mmCIF file of C-alpha atoms and ligand atoms in Angstrom:
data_model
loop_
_atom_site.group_PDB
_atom_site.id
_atom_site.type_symbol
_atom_site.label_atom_id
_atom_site.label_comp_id
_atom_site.label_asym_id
_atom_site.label_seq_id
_atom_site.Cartn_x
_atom_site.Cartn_y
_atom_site.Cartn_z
ATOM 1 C CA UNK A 1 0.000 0.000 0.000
ATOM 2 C CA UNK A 2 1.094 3.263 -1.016
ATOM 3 C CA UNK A 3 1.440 6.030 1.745
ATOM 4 C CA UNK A 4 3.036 9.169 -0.088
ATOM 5 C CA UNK A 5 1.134 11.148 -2.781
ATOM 6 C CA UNK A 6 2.827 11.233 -6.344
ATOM 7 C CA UNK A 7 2.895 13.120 -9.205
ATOM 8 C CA UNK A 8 5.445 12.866 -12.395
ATOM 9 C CA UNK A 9 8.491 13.529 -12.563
ATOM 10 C CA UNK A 10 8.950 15.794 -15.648
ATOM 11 C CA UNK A 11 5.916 16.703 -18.426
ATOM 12 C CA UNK A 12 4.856 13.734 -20.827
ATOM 13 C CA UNK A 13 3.377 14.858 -24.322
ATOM 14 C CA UNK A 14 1.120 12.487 -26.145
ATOM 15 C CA UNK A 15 -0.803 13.247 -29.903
ATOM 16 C CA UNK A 16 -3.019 11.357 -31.972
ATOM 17 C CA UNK A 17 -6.449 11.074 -34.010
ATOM 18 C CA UNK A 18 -9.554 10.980 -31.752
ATOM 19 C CA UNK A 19 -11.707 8.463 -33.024
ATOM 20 C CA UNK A 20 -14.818 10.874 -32.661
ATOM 21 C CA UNK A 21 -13.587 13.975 -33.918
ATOM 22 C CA UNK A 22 -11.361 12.461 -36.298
ATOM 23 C CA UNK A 23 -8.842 15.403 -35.538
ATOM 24 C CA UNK A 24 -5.221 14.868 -34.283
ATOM 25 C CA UNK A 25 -5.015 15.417 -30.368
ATOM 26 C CA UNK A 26 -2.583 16.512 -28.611
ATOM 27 C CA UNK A 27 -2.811 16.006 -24.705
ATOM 28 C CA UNK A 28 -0.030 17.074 -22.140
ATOM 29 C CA UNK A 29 0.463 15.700 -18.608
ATOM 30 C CA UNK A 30 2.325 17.952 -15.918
ATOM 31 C CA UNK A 31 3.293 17.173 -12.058
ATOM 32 C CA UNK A 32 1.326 18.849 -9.643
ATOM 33 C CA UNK A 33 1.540 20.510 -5.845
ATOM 34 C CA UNK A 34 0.697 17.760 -3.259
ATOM 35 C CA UNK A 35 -2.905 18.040 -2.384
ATOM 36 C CA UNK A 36 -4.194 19.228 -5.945
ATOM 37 C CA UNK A 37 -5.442 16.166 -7.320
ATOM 38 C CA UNK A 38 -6.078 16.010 -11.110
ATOM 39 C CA UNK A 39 -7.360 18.817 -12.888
ATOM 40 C CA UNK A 40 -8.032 19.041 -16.798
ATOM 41 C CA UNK A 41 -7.457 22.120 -18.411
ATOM 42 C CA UNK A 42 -9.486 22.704 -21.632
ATOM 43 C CA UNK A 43 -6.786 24.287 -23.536
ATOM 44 C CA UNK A 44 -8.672 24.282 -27.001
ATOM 45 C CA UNK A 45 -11.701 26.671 -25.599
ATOM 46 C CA UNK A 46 -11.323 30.217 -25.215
ATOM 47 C CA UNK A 47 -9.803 31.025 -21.657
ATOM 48 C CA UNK A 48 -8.817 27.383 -21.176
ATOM 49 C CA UNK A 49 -11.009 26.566 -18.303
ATOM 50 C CA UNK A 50 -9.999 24.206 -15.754
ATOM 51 C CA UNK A 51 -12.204 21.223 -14.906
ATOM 52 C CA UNK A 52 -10.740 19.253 -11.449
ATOM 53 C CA UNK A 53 -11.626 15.489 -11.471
ATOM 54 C CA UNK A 54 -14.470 15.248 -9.338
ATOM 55 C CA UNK A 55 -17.485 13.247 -9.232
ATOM 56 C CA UNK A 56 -20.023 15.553 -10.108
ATOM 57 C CA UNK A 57 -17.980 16.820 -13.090
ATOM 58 C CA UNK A 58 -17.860 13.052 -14.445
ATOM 59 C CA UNK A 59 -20.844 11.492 -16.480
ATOM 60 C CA UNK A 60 -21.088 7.651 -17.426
ATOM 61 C CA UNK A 61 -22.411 7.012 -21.132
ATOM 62 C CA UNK A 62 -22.857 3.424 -23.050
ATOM 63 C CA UNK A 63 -19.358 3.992 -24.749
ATOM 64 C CA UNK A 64 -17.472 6.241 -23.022
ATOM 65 C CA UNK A 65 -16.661 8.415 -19.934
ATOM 66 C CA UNK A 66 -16.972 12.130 -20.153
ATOM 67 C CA UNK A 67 -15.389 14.894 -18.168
ATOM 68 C CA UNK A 68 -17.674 17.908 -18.536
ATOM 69 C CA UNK A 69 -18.491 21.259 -16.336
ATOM 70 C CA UNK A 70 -21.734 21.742 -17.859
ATOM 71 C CA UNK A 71 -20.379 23.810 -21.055
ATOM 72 C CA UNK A 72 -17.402 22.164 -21.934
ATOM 73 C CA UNK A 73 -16.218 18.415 -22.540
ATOM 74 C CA UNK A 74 -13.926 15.997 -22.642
ATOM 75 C CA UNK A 75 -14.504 12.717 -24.201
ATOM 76 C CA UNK A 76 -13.135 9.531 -23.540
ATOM 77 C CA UNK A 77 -10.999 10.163 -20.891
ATOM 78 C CA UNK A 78 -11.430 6.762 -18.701
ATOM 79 C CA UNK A 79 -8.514 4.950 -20.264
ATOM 80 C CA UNK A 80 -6.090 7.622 -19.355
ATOM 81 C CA UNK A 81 -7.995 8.123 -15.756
ATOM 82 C CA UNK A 82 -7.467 4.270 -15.323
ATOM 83 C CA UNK A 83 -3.965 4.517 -16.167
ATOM 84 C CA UNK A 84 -3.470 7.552 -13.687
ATOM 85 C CA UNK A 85 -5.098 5.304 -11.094
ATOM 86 C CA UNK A 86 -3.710 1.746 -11.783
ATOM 87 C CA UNK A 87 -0.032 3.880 -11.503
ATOM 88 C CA UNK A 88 -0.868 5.282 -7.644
ATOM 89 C CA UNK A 89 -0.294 9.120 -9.136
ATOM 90 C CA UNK A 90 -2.788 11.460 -7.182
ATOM 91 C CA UNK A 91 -1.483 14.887 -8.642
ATOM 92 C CA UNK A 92 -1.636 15.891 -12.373
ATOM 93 C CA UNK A 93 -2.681 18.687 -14.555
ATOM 94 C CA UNK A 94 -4.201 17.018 -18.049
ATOM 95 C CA UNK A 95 -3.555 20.159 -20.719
ATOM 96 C CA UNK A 96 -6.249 18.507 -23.478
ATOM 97 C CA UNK A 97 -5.972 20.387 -27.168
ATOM 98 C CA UNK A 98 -9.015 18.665 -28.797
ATOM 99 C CA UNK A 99 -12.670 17.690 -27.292
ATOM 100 C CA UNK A 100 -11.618 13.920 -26.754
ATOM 101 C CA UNK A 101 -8.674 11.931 -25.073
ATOM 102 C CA UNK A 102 -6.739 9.741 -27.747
ATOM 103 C CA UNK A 103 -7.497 6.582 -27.940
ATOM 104 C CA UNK A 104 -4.139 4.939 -29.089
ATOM 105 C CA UNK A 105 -4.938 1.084 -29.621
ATOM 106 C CA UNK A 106 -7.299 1.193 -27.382
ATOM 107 C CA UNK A 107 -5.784 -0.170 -23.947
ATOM 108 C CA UNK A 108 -3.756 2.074 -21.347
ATOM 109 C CA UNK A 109 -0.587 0.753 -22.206
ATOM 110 C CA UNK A 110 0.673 4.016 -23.917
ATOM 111 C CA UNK A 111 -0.204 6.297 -21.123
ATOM 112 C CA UNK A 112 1.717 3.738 -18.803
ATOM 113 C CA UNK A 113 4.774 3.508 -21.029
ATOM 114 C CA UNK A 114 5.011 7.500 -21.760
ATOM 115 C CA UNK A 115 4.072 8.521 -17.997
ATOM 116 C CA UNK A 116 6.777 6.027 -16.194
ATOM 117 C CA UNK A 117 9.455 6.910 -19.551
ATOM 118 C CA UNK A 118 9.319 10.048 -17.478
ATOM 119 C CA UNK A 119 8.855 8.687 -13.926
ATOM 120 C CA UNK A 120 7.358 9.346 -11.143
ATOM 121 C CA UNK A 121 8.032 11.332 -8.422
ATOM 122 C CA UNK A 122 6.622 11.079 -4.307
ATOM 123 C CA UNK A 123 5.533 14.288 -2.586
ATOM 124 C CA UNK A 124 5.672 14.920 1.271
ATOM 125 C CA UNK A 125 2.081 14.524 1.845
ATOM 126 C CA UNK A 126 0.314 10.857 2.596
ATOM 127 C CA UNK A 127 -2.427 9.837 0.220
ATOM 128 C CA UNK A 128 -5.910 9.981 1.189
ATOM 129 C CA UNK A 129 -8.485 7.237 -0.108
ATOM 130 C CA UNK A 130 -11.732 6.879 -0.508
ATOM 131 C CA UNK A 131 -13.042 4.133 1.854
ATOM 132 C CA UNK A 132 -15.748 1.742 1.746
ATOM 133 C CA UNK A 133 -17.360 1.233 5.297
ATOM 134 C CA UNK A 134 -19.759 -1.057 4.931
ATOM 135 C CA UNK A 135 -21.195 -3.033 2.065
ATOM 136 C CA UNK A 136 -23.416 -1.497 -0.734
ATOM 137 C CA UNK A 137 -25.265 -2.374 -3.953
ATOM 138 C CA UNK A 138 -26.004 -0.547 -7.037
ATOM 139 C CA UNK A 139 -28.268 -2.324 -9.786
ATOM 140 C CA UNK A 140 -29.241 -0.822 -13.236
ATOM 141 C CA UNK A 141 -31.226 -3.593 -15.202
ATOM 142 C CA UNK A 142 -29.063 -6.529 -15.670
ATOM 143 C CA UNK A 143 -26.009 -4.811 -14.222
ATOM 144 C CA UNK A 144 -24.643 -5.064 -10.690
ATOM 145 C CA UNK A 145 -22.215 -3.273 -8.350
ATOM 146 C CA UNK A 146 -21.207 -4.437 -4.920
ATOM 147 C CA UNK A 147 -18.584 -2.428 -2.517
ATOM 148 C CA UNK A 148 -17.437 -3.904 0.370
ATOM 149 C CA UNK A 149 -14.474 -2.580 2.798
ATOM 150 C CA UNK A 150 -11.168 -3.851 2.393
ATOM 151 C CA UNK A 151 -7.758 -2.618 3.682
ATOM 152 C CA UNK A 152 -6.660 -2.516 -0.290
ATOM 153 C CA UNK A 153 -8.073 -2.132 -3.591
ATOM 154 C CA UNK A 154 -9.659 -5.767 -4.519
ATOM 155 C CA UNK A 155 -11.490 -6.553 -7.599
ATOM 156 C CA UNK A 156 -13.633 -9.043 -9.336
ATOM 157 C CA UNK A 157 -14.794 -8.460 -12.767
ATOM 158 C CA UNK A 158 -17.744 -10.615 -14.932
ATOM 159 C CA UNK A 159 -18.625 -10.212 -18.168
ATOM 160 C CA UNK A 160 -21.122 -12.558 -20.587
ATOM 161 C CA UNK A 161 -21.485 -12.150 -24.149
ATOM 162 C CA UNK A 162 -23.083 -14.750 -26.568
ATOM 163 C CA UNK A 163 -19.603 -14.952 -28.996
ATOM 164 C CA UNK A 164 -17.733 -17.798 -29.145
ATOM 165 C CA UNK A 165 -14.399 -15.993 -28.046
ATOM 166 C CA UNK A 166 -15.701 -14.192 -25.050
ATOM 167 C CA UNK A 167 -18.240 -15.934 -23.757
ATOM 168 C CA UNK A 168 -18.536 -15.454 -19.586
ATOM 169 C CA UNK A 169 -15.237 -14.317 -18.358
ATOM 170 C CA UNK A 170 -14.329 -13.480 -14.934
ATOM 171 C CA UNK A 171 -11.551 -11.690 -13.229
ATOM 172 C CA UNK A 172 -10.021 -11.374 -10.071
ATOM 173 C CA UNK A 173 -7.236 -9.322 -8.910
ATOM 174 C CA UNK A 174 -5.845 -7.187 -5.867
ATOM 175 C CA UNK A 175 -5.174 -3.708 -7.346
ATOM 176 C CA UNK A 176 -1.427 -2.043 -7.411
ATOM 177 C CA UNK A 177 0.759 -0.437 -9.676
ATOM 178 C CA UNK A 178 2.804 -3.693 -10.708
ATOM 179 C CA UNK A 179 -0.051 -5.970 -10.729
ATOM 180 C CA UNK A 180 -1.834 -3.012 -12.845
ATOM 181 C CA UNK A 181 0.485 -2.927 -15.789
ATOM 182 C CA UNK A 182 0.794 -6.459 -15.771
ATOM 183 C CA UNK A 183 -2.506 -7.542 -15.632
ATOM 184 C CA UNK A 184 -4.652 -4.427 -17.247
ATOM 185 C CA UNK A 185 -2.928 -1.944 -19.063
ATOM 186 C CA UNK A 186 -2.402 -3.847 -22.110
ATOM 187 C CA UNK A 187 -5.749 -4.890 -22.374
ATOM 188 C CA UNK A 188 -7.977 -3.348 -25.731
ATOM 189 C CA UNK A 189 -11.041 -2.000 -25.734
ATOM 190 C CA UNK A 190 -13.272 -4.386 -27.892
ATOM 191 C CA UNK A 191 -16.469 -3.861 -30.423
ATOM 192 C CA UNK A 192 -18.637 -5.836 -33.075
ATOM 193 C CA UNK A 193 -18.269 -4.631 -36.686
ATOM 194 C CA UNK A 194 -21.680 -4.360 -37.642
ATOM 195 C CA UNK A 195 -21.987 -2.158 -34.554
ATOM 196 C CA UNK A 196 -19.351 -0.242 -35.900
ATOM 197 C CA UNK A 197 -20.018 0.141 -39.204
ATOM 198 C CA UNK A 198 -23.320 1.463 -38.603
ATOM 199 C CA UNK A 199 -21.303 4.150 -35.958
ATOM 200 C CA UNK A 200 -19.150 5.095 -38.796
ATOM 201 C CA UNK A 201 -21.847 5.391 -41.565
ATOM 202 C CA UNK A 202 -23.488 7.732 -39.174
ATOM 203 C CA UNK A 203 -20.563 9.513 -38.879
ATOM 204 C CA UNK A 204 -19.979 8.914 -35.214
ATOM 205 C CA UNK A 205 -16.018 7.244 -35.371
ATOM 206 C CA UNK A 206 -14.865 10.047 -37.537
ATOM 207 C CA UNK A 207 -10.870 8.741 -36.733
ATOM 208 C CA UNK A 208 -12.056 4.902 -35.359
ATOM 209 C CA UNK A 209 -9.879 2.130 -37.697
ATOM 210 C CA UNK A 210 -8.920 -1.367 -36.587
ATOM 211 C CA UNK A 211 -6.106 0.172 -34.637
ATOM 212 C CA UNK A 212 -8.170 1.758 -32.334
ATOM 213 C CA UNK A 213 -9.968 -1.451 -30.886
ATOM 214 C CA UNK A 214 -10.363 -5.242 -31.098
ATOM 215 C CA UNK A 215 -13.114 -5.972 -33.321
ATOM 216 C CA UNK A 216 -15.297 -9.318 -33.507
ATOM 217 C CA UNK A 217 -17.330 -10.227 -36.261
ATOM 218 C CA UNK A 218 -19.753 -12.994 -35.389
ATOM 219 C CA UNK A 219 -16.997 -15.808 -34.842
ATOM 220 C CA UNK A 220 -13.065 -14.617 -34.522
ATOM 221 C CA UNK A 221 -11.362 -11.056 -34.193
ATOM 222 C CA UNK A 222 -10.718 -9.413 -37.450
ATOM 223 C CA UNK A 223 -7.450 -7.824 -35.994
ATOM 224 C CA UNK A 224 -6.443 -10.551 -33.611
ATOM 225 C CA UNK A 225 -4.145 -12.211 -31.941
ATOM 226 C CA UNK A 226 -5.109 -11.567 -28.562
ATOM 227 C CA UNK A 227 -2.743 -10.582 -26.092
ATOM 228 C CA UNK A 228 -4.778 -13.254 -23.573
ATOM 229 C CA UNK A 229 -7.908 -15.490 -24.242
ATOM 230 C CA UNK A 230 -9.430 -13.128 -21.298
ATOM 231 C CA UNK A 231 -8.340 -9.565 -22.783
ATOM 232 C CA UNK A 232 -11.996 -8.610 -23.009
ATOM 233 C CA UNK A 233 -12.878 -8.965 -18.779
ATOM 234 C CA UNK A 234 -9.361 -7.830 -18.397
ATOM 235 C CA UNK A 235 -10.032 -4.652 -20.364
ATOM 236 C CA UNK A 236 -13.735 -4.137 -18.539
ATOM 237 C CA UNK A 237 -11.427 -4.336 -15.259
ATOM 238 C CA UNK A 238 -8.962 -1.256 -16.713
ATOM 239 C CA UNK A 239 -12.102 0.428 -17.411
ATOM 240 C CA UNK A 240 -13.299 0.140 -13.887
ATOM 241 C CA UNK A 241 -10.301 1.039 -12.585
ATOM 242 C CA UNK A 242 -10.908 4.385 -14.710
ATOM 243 C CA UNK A 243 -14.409 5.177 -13.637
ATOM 244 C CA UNK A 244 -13.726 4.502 -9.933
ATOM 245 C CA UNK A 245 -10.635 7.345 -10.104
ATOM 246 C CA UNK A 246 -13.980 9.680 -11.161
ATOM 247 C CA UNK A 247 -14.178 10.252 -7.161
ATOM 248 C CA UNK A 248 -10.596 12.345 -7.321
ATOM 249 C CA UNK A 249 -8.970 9.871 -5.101
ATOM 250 C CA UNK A 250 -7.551 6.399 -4.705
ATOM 251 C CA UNK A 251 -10.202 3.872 -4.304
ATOM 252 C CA UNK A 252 -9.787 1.170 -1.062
ATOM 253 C CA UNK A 253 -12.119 -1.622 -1.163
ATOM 254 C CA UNK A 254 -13.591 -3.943 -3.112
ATOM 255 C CA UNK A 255 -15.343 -3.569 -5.930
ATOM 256 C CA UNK A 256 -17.369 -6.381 -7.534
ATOM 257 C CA UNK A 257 -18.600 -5.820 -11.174
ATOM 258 C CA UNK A 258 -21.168 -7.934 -12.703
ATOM 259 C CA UNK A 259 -22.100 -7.131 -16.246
ATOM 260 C CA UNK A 260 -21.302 -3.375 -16.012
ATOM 261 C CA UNK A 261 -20.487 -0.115 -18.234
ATOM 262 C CA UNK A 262 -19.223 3.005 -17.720
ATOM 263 C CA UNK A 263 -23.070 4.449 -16.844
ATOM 264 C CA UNK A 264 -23.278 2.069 -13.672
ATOM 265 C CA UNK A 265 -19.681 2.236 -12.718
ATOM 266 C CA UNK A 266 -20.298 6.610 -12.315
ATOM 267 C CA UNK A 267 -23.449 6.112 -11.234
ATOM 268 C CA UNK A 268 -22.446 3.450 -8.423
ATOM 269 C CA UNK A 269 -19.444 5.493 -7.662
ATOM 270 C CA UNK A 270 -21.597 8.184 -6.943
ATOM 271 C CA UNK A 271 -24.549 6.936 -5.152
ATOM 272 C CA UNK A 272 -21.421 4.986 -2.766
ATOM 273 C CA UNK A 273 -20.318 8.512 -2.115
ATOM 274 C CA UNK A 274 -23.763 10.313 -1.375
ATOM 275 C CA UNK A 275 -25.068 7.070 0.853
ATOM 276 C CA UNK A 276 -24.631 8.447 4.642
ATOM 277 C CA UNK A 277 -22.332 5.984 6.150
ATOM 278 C CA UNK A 278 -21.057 4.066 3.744
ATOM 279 C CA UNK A 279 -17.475 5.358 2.660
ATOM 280 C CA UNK A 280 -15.211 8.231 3.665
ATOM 281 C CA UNK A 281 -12.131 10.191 2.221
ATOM 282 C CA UNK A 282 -9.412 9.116 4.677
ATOM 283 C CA UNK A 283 -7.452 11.705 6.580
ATOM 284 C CA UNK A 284 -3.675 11.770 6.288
ATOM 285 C CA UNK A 285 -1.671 12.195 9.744
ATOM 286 C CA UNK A 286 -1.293 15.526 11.590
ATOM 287 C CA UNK A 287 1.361 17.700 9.864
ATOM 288 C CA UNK A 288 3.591 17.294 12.540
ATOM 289 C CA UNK A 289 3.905 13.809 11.825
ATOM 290 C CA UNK A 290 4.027 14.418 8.174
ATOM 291 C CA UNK A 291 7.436 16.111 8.681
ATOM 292 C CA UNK A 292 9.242 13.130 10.536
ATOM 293 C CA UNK A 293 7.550 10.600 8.218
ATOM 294 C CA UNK A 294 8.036 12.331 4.507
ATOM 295 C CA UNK A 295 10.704 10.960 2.573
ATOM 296 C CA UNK A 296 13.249 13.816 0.486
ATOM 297 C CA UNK A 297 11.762 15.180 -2.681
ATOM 298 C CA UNK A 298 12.928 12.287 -5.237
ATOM 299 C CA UNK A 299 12.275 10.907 -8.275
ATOM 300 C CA UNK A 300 12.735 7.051 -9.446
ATOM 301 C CA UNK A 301 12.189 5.321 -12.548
ATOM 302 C CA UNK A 302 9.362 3.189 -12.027
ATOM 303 C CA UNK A 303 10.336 -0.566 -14.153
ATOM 304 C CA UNK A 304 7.978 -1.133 -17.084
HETATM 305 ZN ZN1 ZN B 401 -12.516 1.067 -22.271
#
């Protein structure tokens, strides 16, 4: 378990094609002040306003998690939240040039590879979490959540889909930074082609190819091979991961997800939050304490 907040070590700069907006990207990632948290700064709108990652500025759709204030958006940004997360870094600024985060080949692995190219660097503050206290449900249809308290972040993922590949698939994995890039980050988002096709033809994937995702026609992947028979509940996980970072904070408990999306996972995430009793943000130690206990300012290279 982590105790020190982090943030990176130097700026990482990342550019692609959205696969909504079909424009070229370009997102920056800079270390922030202990204490700050993650904050996204709109840098394509006029006066570049800043939207901090909290839950109420976070909304869950079918496809995709979006950051928004009310006015302005950000699409997409759950892969790179996830990757944030799964990495233990609390304190970022996210300098976004386009409406959408890039979606690379769909998994986190280039956010992971970029961010700890750079490293990663500890501040003299202890993390704060958000803790589940006692046990809670969230349903939506077929679709389940369960919390329950743990003293780290535990998960168990289940997905069923009628295709020969995928199937059911379940997952089950204690949650830290090594265990995160070997388990998750290289996982790819997945879709069906007709499903696609029909997106595109109504002009929602402006930039989407087959290098943005796995896709499945009705028997094998088009642009296989897998990375793992399970990348599909392995990716669902990273996704998870994502939408539970939506609170601002590290996430301590365990989460249980049973045929979810990114609509439940916000709207669980929130309803955990606003439920009287059931989970807190944990309080660091006095700052008294903090001064005997913080390590130097120093930066490592994080192994990839
Ligand atoms: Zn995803």
């Amino acid at each position: 378990m982590q105790r020190f907040q982090q943030t990176l070590a130097a700026p990482v700069e990342l550019e692609e094609v959205g696969i909504f907006s079909g424009q070229k990207v370009r997102i920056v990632l800079e270390p922030a002040e202990a204490g700050e948290g993650v904050t996204f700064v709109l840098e394509g709108v006029s006066g570049a306003p800043r939207i901090p990652l909290r839950p109420e500025h976070v909304l869950g759709t079918e496809g995709a998690t979006v950051l928004s204030d009310g006015y302005h958006s950000v699409y997409m940004v759950e892969h790179l939240l996830s990757a944030l997360h799964g990495l233990g870094i609390d304190n970022v600024v996210v300098r976004v040039f386009g409406p959408e985060i890039p979606l690379f080949d769909g998994s986190a692995e280039v956010f992971v590879r970029e961010i700890l190219r750079q490293g990663l660097r500890l501040q003299p503050a202890l993390k704060r979490y958000l803790e589940v206290l006692r046990p809670f449900e969230v349903r939506n249809g077929v679709g389940c959540l369960r919390f329950r308290p743990a003293p780290e972040f535990r998960l168990r993922v289940r997905i069923a889909f009628d295709h020969p590949l995928i199937g059911e698939q379940i997952l089950q994995l204690t949650l830290n930074p090594l265990n995160y890039q070997k388990e998750l980050a290289f996982a790819r988002t997945f879709g069906f082609k007709e499903d696609l096709l029909r997106r595109k033809e109504k002009g929602l994937l402006r930039g989407g190819d087959l290098s943005n995702a796995l896709v499945l026609d009705e028997s094998r992947v088009l642009n296989g091979p897998l990375h793992r028979p399970d990348e599909f509940v392995r990716h669902k996980a990273l996704d998870l991961v994502g939408d539970l970072f939506a609170a601002g904070i590290p996430f301590r408990g365990e989460v249980e997800a049973e045929l979810s999306g990114h609509r439940l996972h916000i709207e669980a995430l929130k309803n955990l939050l606003s439920a009287p009793g059931v989970a807190r943000l944990s309080d660091g130690l006095a700052p008294v304490a903090f001064f005997f206990l913080a390590p130097k300012k120093r930066s490592f290279r994080a192994h990839y």
